[in-house]
Coordinates of C-alpha atoms in Angstrom, one line a residue:
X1 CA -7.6 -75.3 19.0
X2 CA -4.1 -74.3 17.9
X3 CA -3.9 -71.6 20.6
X4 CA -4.8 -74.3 23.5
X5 CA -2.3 -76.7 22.1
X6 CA 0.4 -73.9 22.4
X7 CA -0.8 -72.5 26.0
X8 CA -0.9 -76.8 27.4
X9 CA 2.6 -77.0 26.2
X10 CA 3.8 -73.7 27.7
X11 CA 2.3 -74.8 30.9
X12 CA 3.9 -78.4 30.5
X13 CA 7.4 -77.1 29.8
X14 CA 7.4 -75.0 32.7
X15 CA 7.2 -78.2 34.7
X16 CA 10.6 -77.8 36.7
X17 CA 11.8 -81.5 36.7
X18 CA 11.3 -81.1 32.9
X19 CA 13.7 -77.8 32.9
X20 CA 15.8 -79.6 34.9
X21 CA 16.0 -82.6 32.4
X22 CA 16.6 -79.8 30.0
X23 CA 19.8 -78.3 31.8
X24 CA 20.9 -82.1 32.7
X25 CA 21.0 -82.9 28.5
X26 CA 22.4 -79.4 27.3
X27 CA 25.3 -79.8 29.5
X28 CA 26.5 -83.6 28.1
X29 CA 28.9 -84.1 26.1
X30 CA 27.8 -85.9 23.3
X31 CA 30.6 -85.6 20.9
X32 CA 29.5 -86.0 17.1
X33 CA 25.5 -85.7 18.3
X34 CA 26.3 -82.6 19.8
X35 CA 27.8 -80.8 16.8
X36 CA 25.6 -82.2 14.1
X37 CA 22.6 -80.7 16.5
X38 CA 24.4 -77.4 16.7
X39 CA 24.7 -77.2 12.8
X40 CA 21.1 -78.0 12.5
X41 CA 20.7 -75.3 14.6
X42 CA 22.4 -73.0 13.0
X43 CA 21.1 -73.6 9.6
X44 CA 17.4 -73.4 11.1
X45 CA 18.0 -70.3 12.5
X46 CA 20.0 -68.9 10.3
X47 CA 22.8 -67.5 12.5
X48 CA 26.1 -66.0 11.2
X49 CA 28.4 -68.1 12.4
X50 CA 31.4 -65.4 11.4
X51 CA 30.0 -63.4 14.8
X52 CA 31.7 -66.0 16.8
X53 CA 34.4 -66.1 18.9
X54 CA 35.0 -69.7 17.9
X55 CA 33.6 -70.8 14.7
X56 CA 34.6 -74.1 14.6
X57 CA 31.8 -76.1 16.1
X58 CA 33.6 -79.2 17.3
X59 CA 35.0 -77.3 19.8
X60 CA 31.6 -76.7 21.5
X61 CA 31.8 -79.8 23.6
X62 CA 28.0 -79.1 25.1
X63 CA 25.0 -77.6 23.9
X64 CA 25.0 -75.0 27.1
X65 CA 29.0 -74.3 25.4
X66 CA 27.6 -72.9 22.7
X67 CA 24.1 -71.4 23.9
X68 CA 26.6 -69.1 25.8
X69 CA 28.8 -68.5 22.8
X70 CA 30.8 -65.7 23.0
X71 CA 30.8 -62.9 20.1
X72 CA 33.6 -61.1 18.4
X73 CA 33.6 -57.7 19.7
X74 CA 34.0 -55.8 16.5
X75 CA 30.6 -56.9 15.3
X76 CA 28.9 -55.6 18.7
X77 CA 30.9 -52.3 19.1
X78 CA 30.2 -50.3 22.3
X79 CA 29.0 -46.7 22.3
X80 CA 31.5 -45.2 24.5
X81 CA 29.7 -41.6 24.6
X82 CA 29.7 -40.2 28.0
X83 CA 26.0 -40.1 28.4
X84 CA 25.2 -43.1 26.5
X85 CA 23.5 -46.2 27.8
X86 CA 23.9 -49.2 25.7
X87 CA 21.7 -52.1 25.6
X88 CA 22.7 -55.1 27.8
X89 CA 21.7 -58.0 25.4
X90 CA 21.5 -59.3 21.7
X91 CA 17.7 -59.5 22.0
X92 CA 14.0 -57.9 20.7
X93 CA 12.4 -55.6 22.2
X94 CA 8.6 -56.7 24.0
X95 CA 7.8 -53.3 25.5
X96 CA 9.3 -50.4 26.9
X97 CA 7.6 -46.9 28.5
X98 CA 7.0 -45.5 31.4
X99 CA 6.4 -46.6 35.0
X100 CA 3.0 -45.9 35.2
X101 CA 2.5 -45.2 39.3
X102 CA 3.2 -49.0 39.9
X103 CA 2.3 -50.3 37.1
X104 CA 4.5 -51.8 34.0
X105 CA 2.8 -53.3 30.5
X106 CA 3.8 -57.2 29.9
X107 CA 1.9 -57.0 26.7
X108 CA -1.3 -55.6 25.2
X109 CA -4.2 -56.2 28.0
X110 CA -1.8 -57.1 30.2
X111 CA 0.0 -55.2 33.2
X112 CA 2.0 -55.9 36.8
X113 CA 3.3 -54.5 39.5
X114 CA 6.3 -53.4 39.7
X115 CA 6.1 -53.7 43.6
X116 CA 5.6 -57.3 43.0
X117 CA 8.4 -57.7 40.6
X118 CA 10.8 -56.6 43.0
X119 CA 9.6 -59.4 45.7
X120 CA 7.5 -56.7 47.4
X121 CA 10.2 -54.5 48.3
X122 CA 8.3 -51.2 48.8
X123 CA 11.9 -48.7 49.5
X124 CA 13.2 -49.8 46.1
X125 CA 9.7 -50.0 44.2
X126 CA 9.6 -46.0 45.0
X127 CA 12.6 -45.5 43.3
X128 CA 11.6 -46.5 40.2
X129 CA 8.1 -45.3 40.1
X130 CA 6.8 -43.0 37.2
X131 CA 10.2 -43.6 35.9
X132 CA 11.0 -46.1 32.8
X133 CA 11.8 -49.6 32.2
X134 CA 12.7 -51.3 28.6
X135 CA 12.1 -55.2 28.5
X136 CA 14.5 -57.4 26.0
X137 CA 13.6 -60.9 25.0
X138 CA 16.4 -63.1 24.2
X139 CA 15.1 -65.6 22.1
X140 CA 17.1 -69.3 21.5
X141 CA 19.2 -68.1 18.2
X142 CA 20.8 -65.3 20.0
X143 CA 24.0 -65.0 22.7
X144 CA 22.9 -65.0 25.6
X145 CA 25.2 -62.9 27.8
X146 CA 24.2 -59.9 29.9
X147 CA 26.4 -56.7 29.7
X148 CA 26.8 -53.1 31.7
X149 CA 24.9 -50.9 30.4
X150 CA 26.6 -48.0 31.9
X151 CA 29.4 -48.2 34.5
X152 CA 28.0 -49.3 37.9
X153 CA 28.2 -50.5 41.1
X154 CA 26.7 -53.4 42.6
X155 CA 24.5 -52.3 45.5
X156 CA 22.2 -55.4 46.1
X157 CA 21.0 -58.9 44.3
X158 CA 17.9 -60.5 45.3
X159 CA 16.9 -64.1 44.5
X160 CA 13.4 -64.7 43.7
X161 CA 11.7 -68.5 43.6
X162 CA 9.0 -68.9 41.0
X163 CA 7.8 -70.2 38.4
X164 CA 9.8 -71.4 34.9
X165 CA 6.8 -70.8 32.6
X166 CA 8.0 -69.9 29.1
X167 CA 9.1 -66.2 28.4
X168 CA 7.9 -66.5 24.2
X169 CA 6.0 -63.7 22.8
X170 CA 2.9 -65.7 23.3
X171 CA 3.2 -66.6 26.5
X172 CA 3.9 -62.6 27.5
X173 CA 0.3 -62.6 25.3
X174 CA -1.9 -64.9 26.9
X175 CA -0.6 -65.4 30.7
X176 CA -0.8 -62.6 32.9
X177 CA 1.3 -61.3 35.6
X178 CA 4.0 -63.8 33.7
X179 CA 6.9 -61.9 35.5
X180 CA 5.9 -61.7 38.5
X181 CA 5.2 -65.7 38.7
X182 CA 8.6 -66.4 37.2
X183 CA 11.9 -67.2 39.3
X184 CA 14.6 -64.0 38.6
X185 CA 16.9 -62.6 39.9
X186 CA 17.0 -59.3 40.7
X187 CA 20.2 -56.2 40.4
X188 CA 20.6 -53.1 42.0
X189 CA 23.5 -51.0 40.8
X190 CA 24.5 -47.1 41.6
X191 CA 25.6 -45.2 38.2
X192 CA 26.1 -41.4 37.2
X193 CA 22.7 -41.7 36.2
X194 CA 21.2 -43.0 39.6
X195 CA 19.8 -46.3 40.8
X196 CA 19.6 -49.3 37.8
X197 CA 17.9 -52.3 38.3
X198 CA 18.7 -55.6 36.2
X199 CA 15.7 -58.0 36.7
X200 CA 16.7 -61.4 34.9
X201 CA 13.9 -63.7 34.0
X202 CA 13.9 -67.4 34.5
X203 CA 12.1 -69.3 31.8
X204 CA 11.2 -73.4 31.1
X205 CA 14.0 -74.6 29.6
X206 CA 16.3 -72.3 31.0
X207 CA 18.8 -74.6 33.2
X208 CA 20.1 -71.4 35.1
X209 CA 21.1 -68.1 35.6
X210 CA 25.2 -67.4 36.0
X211 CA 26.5 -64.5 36.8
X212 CA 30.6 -63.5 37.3
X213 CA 29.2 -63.1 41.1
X214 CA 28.2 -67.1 41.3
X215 CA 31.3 -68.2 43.4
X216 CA 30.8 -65.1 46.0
X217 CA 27.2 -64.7 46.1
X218 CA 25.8 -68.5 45.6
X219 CA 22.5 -68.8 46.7
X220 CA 20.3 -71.8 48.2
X221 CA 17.5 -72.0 46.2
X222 CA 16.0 -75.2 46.9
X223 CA 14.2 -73.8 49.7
X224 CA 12.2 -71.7 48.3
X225 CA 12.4 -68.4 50.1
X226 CA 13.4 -64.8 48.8
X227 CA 16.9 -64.3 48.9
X228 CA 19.0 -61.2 49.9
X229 CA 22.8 -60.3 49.6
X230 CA 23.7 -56.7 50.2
X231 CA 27.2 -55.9 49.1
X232 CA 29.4 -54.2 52.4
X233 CA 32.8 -55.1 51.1
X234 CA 35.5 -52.4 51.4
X235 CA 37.6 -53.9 48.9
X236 CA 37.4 -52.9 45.7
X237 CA 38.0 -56.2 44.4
X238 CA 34.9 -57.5 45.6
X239 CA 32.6 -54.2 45.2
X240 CA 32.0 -55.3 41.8
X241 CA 32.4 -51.7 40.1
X242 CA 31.8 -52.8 36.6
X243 CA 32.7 -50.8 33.3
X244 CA 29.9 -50.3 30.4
X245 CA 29.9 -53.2 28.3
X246 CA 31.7 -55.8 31.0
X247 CA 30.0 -59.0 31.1
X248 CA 27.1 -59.3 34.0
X249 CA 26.6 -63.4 33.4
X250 CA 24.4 -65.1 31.2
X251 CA 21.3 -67.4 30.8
X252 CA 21.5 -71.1 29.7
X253 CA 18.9 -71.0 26.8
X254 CA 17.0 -67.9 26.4
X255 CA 15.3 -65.5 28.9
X256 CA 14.4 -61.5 29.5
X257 CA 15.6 -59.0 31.0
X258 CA 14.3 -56.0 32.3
X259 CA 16.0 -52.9 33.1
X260 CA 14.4 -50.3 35.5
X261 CA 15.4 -46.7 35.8
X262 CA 14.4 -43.5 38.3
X263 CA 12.1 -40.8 37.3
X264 CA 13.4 -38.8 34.7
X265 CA 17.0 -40.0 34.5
X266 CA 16.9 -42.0 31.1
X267 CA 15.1 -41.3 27.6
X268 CA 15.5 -44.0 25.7
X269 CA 16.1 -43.5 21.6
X270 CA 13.4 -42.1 19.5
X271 CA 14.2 -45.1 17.1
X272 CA 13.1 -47.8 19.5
X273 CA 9.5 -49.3 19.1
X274 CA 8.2 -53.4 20.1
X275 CA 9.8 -56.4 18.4
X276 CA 13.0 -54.6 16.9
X277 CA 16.1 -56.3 17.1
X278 CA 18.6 -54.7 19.0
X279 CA 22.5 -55.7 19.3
X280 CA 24.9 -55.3 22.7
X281 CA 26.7 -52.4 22.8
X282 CA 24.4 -50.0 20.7
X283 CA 22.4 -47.1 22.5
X284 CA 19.8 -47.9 24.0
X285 CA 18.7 -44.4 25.6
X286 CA 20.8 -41.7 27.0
X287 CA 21.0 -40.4 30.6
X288 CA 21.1 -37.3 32.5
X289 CA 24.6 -37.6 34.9
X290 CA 23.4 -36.7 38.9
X291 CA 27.2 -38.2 40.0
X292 CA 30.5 -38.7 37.4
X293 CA 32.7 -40.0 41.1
X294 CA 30.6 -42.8 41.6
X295 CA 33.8 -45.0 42.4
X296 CA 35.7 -42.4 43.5
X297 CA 32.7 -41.8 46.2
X298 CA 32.2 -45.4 47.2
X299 CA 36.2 -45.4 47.8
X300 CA 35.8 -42.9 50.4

């Protein structure tokens, strides 16, 4: 009984008016409300509030404000080693492996296509294939910015309408072909290590996905079509070269994100294994370097 009870109210949150009710009410300022519902948080959750940026919680004026809390850097440090990745998120880990021909693992009995995830897009799908991916939940209690990974390039980001059902552990569990139903947004960077791809997850609940691209790259997304922008610019300025560790955007509540790599480019750590916590800025696998000039090439 329990189990239907959870799987009605994953389908009813992912009702989209609802998420946008959701979005609407984490963005108001509600003064006292808002900070007595932030400490309650807090306490529940039991987050250390000394990570912070800003630890005094009257200055979040919104929920959203401090859902997208920013973190002191010394307690995410950033693996600087040449041939280091670092993961992208505060997050847990729901799988990770290889690219099996097309195939990626959502959870136990479950698989998709990694054709699919990628809105179909058979030239990049057979970059990745038989190479490896590494899937991070974010759940509520953690920060919810995205970060580099490695230094990259933005090559492409592609917009895809879906769903907003719920991202939880359970609902990876018990609906199949979850990622390919959901809205996300996809990235395509070039880095020394070869392609990366960023695929963010939308969830219920999740009012939107920013990124530091929003005001250059804004797409209309209340038709409900595939979007495409392929960055052309000759201007550095707007070629979005990004260093390891600089900020990507971030998700209004929590999400996942999962990061695709070629065949034989990455290994991720021997340490890593499903549902351990892992922290920004600590390795996440290392890479074999095909090209150290990547912005020196694209400057060409």
């Amino acid at each position: 009984m329990f189990f239907y009870i959870k799987y009605f109210l994953n389908i009813f949150f992912s009702i989209r008016c609802f998420t946008k009710f959701a979005g609407w009410l984490s963005n108001k300022k509600l003064g006292i409300f808002t900070s007595i519902f932030i400490k309650i948080f807090i306490w529940f959750y039991k987050i250390n509030i000394l990570e912070f940026e800003i630890q005094n919680i009257s200055h979040y004026n919104t929920f959203n404000d401090f859902f997208t809390r920013k973190l002191l850097r010394k307690f995410r440090p950033i693996d600087f080693n040449i041939n280091s990745l670092i993961f992208p998120a505060d997050g847990i880990i729901s799988q990770f492996g290889i690219i099996k021909n097309d195939s990626l693992i959502q959870a136990k009995r479950f698989y998709f296509s990694l054709t699919s995830l990628l809105a179909d897009n058979i030239i990049m799908a057979n970059k990745f294939i038989n190479g490896s991916f590494l899937t991070i939940y974010l759940p509520p209690y953690t920060c919810h910015r995205i970060y580099m990974p490695c230094d990259g390039l933005l090559r492409e980001v592609v917009y895809i309408p879906g769903k907003l059902y719920s991202v939880s552990f359970f609902s990876m569990r018990s609906l199949p072909n979850l990622f390919i139903k959901n809205e996300r947004m996809i990235f395509y960077f070039d880095t020394k290590f070869g392609l990366l791809a960023q695929v963010l997850i939308g969830a219920s609940l999740v009012g939107s996905i920013e990124t530091i691209w929003s005001k250059i790259i804004n797409f209309n997304k209340k038709d409900g079509v595939v979007k495409r922008w392929i960055n052309n610019s000759l201007d550095i300025n707007t070629r979005f070269y990004l260093l390891k560790g600089e900020e990507v955007g971030y998700f209004r509540l929590g999400s996942t994100i999962i990061n695709l790599f070629p065949f034989k480019k990455i290994e991720v750590e021997k340490n890593i294994f499903v549902n351990k916590n892992v922290n920004f800025g600590s390795v996440m696998g290392k890479g074999n370097i095909i090209n150290n000039n990547i912005l020196n090439d694209c400057l060409k």
